[in-house]
Structures are given as C-alpha cells and as structure tokens.
GROMACS .gro file of C-alpha atoms in nm:
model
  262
    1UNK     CA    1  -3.009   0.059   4.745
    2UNK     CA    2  -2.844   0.215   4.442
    3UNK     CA    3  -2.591   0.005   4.240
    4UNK     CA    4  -2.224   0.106   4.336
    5UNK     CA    5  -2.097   0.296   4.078
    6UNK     CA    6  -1.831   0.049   3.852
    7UNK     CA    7  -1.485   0.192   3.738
    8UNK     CA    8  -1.549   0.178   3.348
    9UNK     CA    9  -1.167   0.111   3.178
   10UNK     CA   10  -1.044   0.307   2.907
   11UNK     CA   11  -0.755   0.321   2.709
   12UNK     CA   12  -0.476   0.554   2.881
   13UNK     CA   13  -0.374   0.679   2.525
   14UNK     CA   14  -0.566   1.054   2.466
   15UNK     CA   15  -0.494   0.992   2.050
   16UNK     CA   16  -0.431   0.652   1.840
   17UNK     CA   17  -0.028   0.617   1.759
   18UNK     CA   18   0.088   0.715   1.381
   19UNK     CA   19   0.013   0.496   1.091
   20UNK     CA   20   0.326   0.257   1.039
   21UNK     CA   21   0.449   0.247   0.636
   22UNK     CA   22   0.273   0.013   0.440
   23UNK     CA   23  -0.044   0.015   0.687
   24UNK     CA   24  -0.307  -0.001   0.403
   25UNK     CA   25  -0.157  -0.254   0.161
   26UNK     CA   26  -0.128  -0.456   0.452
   27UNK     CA   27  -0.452  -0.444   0.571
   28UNK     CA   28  -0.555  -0.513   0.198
   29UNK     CA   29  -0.343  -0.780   0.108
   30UNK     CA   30  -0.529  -0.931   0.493
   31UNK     CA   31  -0.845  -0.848   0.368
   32UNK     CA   32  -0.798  -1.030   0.086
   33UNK     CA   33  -0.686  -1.352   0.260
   34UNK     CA   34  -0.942  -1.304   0.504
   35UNK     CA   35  -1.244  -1.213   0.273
   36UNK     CA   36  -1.178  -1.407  -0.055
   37UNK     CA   37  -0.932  -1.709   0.031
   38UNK     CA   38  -1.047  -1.839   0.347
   39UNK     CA   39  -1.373  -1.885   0.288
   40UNK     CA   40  -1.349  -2.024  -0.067
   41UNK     CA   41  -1.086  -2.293   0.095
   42UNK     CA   42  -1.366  -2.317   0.434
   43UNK     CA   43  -1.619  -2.418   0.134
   44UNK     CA   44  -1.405  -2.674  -0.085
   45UNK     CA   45  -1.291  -2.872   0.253
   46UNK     CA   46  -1.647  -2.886   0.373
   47UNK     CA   47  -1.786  -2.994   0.011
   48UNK     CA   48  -1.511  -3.269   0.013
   49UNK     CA   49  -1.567  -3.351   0.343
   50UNK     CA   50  -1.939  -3.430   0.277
   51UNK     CA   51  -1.819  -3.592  -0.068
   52UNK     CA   52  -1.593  -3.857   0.162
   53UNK     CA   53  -1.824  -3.927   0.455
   54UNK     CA   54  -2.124  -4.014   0.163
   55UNK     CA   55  -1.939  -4.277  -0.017
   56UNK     CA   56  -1.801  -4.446   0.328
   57UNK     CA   57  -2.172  -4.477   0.374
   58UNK     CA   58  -2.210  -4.624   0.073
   59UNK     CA   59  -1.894  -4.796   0.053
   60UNK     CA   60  -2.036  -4.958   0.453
   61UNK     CA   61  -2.345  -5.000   0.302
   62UNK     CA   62  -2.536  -4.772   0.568
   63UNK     CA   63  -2.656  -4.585   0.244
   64UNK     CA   64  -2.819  -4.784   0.011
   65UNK     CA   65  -2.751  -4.555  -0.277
   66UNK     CA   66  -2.426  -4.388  -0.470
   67UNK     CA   67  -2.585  -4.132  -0.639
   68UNK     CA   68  -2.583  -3.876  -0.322
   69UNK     CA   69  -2.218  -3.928  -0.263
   70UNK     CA   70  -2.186  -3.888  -0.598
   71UNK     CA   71  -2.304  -3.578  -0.648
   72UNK     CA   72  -2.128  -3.438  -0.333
   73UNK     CA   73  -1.828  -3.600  -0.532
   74UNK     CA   74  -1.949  -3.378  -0.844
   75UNK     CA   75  -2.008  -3.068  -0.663
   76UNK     CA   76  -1.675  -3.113  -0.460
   77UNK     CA   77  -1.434  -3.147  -0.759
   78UNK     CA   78  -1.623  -2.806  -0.982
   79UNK     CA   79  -1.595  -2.607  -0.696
   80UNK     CA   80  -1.232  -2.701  -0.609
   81UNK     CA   81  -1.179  -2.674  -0.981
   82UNK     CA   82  -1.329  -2.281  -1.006
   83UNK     CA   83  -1.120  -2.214  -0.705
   84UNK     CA   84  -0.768  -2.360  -0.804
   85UNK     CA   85  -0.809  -2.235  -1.171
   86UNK     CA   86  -1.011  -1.899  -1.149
   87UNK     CA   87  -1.014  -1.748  -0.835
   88UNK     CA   88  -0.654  -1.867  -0.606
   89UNK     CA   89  -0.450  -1.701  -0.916
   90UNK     CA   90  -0.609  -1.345  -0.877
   91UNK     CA   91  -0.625  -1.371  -0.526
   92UNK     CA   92  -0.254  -1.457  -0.476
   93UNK     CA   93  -0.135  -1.233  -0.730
   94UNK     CA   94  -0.309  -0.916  -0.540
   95UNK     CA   95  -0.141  -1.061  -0.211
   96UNK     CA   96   0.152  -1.062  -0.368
   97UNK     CA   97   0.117  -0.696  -0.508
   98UNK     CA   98   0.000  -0.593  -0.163
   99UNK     CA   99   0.262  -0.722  -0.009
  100UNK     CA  100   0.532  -0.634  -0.218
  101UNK     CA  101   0.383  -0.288  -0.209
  102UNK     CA  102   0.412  -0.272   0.180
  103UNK     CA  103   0.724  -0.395   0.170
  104UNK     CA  104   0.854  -0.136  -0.044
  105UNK     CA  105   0.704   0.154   0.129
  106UNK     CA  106   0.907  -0.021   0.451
  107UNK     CA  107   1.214   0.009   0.264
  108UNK     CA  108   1.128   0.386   0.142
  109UNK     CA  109   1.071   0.452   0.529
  110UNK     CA  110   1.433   0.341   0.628
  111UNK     CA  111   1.577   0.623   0.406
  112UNK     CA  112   1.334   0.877   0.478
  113UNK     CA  113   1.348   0.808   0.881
  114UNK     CA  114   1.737   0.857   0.864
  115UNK     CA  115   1.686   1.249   0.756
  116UNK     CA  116   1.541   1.304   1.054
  117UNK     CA  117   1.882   1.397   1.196
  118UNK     CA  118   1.861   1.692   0.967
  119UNK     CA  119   1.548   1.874   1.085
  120UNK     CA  120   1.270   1.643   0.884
  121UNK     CA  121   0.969   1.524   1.073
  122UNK     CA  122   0.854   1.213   0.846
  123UNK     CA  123   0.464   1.065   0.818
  124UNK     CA  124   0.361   0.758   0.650
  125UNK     CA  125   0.009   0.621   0.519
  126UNK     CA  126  -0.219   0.899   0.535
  127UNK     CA  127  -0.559   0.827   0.440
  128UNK     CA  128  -0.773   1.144   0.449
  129UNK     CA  129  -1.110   1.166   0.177
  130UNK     CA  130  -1.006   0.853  -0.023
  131UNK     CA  131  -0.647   0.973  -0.090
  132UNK     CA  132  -0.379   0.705   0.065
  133UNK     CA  133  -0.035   0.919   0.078
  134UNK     CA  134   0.243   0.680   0.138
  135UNK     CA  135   0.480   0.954   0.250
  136UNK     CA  136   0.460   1.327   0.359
  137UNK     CA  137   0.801   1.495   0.448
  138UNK     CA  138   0.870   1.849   0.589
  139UNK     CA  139   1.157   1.989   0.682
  140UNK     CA  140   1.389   2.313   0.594
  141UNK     CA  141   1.386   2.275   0.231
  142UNK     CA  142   0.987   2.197   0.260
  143UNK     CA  143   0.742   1.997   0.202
  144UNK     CA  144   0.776   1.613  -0.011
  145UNK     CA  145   0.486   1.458  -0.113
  146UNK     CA  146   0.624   1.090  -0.195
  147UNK     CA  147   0.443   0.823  -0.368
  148UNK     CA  148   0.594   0.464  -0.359
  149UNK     CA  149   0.580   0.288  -0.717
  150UNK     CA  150   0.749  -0.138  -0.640
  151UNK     CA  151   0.719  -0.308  -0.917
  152UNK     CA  152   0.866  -0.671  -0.988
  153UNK     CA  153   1.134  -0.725  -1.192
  154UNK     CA  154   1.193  -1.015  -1.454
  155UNK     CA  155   1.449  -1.261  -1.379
  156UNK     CA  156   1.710  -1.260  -1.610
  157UNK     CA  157   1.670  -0.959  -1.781
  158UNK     CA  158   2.004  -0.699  -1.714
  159UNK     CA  159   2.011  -0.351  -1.762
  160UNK     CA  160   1.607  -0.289  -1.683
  161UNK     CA  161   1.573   0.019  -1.561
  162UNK     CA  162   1.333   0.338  -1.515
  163UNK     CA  163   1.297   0.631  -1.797
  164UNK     CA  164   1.163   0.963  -1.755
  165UNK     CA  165   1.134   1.241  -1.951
  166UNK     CA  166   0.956   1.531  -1.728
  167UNK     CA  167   0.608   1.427  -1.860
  168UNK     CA  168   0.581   1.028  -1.877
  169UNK     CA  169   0.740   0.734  -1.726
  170UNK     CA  170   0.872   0.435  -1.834
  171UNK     CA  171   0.965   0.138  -1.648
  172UNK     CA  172   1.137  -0.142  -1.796
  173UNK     CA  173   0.997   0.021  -2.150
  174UNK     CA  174   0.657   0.055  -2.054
  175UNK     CA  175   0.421   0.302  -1.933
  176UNK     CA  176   0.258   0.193  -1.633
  177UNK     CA  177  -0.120   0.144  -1.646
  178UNK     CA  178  -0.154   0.446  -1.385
  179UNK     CA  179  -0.032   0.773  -1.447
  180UNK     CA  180   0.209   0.792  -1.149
  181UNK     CA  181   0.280   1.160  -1.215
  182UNK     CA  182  -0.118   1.261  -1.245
  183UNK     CA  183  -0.163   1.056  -0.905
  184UNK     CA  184   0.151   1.204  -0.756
  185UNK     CA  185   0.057   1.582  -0.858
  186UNK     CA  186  -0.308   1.474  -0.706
  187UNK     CA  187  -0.186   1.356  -0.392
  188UNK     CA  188   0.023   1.659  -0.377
  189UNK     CA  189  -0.276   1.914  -0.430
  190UNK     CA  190  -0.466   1.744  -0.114
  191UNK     CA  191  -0.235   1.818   0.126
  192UNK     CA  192  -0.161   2.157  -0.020
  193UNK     CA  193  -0.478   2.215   0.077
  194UNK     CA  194  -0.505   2.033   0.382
  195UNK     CA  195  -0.165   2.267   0.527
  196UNK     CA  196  -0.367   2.568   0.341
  197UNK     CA  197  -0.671   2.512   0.519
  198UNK     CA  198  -0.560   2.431   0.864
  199UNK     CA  199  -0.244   2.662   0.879
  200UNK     CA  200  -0.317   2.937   0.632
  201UNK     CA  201   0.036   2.864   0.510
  202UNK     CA  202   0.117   2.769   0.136
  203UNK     CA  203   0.514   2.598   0.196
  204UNK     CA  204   0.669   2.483  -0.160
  205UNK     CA  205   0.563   2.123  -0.190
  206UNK     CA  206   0.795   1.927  -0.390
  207UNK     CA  207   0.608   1.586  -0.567
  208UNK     CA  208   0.821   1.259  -0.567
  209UNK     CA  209   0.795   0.925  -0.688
  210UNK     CA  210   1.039   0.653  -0.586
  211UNK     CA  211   1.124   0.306  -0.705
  212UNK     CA  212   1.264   0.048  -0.461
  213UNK     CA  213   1.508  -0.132  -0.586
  214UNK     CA  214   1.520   0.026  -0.945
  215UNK     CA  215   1.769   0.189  -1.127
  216UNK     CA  216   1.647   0.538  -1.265
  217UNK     CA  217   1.816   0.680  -1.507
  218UNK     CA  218   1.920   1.078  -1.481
  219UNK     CA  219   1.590   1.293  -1.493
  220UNK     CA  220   1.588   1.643  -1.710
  221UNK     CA  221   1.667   1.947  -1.494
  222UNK     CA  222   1.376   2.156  -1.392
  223UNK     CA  223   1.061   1.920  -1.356
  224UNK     CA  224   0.826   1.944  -1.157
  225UNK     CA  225   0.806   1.536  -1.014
  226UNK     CA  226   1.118   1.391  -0.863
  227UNK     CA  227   1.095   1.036  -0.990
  228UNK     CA  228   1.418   0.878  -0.865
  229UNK     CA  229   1.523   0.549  -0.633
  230UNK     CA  230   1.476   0.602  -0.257
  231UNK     CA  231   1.851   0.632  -0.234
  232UNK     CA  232   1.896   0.933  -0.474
  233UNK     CA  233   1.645   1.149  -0.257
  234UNK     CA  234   1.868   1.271   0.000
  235UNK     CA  235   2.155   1.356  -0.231
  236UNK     CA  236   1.878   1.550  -0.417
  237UNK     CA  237   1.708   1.713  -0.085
  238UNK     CA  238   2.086   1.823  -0.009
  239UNK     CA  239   2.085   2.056  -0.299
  240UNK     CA  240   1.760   2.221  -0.234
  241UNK     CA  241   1.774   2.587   0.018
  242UNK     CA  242   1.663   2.626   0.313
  243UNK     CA  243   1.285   2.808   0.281
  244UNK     CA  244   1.086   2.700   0.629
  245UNK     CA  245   1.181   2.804   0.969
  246UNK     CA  246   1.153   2.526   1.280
  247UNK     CA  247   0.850   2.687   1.407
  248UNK     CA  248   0.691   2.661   1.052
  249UNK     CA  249   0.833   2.318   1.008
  250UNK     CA  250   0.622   2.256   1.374
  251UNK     CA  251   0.368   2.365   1.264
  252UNK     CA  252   0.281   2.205   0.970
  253UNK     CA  253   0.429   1.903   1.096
  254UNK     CA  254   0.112   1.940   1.339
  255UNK     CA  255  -0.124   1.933   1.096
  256UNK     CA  256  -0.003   1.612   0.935
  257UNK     CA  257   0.023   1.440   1.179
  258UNK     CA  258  -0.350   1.433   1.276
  259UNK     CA  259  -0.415   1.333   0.929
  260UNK     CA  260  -0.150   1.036   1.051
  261UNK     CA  261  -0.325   0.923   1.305
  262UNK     CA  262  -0.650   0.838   1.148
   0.00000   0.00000   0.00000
C-alpha cells in the first residue's frame, strides 16, 4: 500500500513582513555578542574551571603533582587577561555603537511614521547589493533618501553642536571618519536606479542626513544634502511643492517595498 499522503505546513504569509528600523545594527550588535563574546567568556570559565578542579586534586592529594594545575592556573589567568584587556573593550564598544545606532534610527522612525498622515508611505532598513538604507520616504513632494548619523555626546561639554557648510560636516568640530554626504549621495544613486529600473520613472530624490539628538546649526540655502535633526525634517518637507501624483507615489512605493522585505 502507498503511504498516505501527509499535510506538509507552511507559513500562511505569501511575503516576509517589512524590515523594522534599526534591523541590521541589531542583528550586528547580536552577532557580535553571539560570535565574539560568548565564546571567549565559554573559553575563560572552562579554562578556570579545569584550573580549580586540578589543584583540589592536588590540594586532596588524588594528584600527586602541582605542576598540571598549575599550568591550567597559567593558561587560565593569560587567557582571561587577553580577554578583559584586549578583546571585551572592542567588543563592547561596537555593541554599544550598534546599539546606539539602532536606537537612533528608532527614534528617526517616530518622526518619519507621523507624516504618514500627509500622503508619505515610509520604509526602513533596506539592504539591496551591499547598500543598508536606513530610510526611504515618498510622498507628494518626492522621494527622501535618509541616512541616520547617532553619535555620542561628551558629558559636560555645552553648546556641541553640528556644522555644515554644503560640502563637509562637522560634528562637535570634527569631521567624521566617513564622508556622510559621499555615502548619503551613494545611497541615493541606488535607489534612483532601483525606481529607474523597475518603474521607468526618475521622481526628484532629495538626500538627507539626520542627527538624533543633535543640535544642527542653520544649513546654506540651495544644497543638495539636507543634514538637519530628525525634528527639523518635516518643517523642511512642508516647504517643498507638490511634484508626484498618488498613483505615482503607489507606485514607487511598490517598488520599495520589495526591496523592504528582503
């Protein structure tokens, strides 16, 4: 007799959900944990572990000799060393960056989810072809490109605050070590070409880089980046005209979305 045939089950969902804000420097900052803390911590407890049980051995005298729970004892304190000294500091201080990163591209998502009211569909943590987007925006006025820049601030310090100038940025007084307006103008020119390619349409695209919890001073009129805190941006998109129709809007809104949902 043939096997009955089994009911296989399957997920009722036909496409995965949207990415949430701050998907990918959460998943890093995990990764991280996962990958480089836990199993330097796994390896220090063990190596103490053995260190402990050899010299109750010896200190019981069911080993006859020191010099093995000595050397466990050796090995134990250089590797706990390495680890406490070298590697924990990096490692937390990427979690930390990570996670203040995510965090901040949480808080940029509160603002930009509130103009939704106003005709904007809003998309967060693309990853297409080794770009990561933080935001993508379109609405009437068209199409944001927005790049999330948290960086700590010093306690103590007043009056710190972000410069720029229509070509370079300054925060706190010093250029950051990544050119947030050649990343912002790159990210900008993928999905460009992404709506170009899959639509046929070429919207205005409008690059923007926002600092949480910074105070930006006034930019010069007539640049090209927006670099501004999150809560400047819809004052600013307020000003702009009306260039896309809803169905236009739709449409491209399509388009990123499956790029959202990968």
């Amino acid at each position: 007799m043939k096997p009955a045939n089994r009911a296989v089950p399957v997920s009722p969902l036909r496409e995965p959900p949207l990415r949430t804000p701050g998907l990918s420097q959460t998943r890093q900052a995990d990764e991280i944990l996962y990958e480089g803390v836990v199993p330097w911590f796994t390896i220090c407890v063990l190596v103490i572990y053995l260190g402990v049980f050899e010299w109750l051995r010896w200190l019981l005298t069911i080993a006859p000799s020191a010099w093995t729970a000595a050397g466990f004892t050796v090995v134990a304190a250089a590797l706990t060393a390495y680890f406490l000294l070298r590697k924990w500091p990096e490692l937390r201080a990427a979690i930390r960056r990570h996670t203040l990163g995510a965090m901040g591209e949480r808080s940029v998502a509160e603002v930009l989810d509130g103009l939704r009211c106003g005709g904007y569909e809003v998309f967060h943590d693309l990853v297409d072809n080794g770009f990561n987007i933080d935001h993508v925006m379109v609405g009437p006025t068209g199409v944001y490109v927005i790049e999330t820049k948290t960086r700590s601030k010093y306690v103590g310090r007043r009056n710190v605050h972000v410069t720029y100038d229509g070509r370079r940025i300054r925060v706190d007084g010093h250029e950051p070590d990544r050119d947030p307006i050649g990343q912002v103008h790159a990210l900008t020119e993928r999905v460009r070409e992404i709506i170009q390619v899959e639509t046929g349409l070429r919207p205005p695209i409008r690059p923007v880089v926002l600092y949480p919890g910074w105070y930006v001073d006034k930019q010069p009129r007539g640049v090209s980046v927006w670099v501004l805190s999150p809560k400047a941006l819809p004052g600013f998109i307020r000003h702009e005209r009306t260039v896309l129709k809803r169905a236009v809007v739709e449409r491209i809104a399509v388009v990123i979305a499956r790029h959202a949902r990968k």
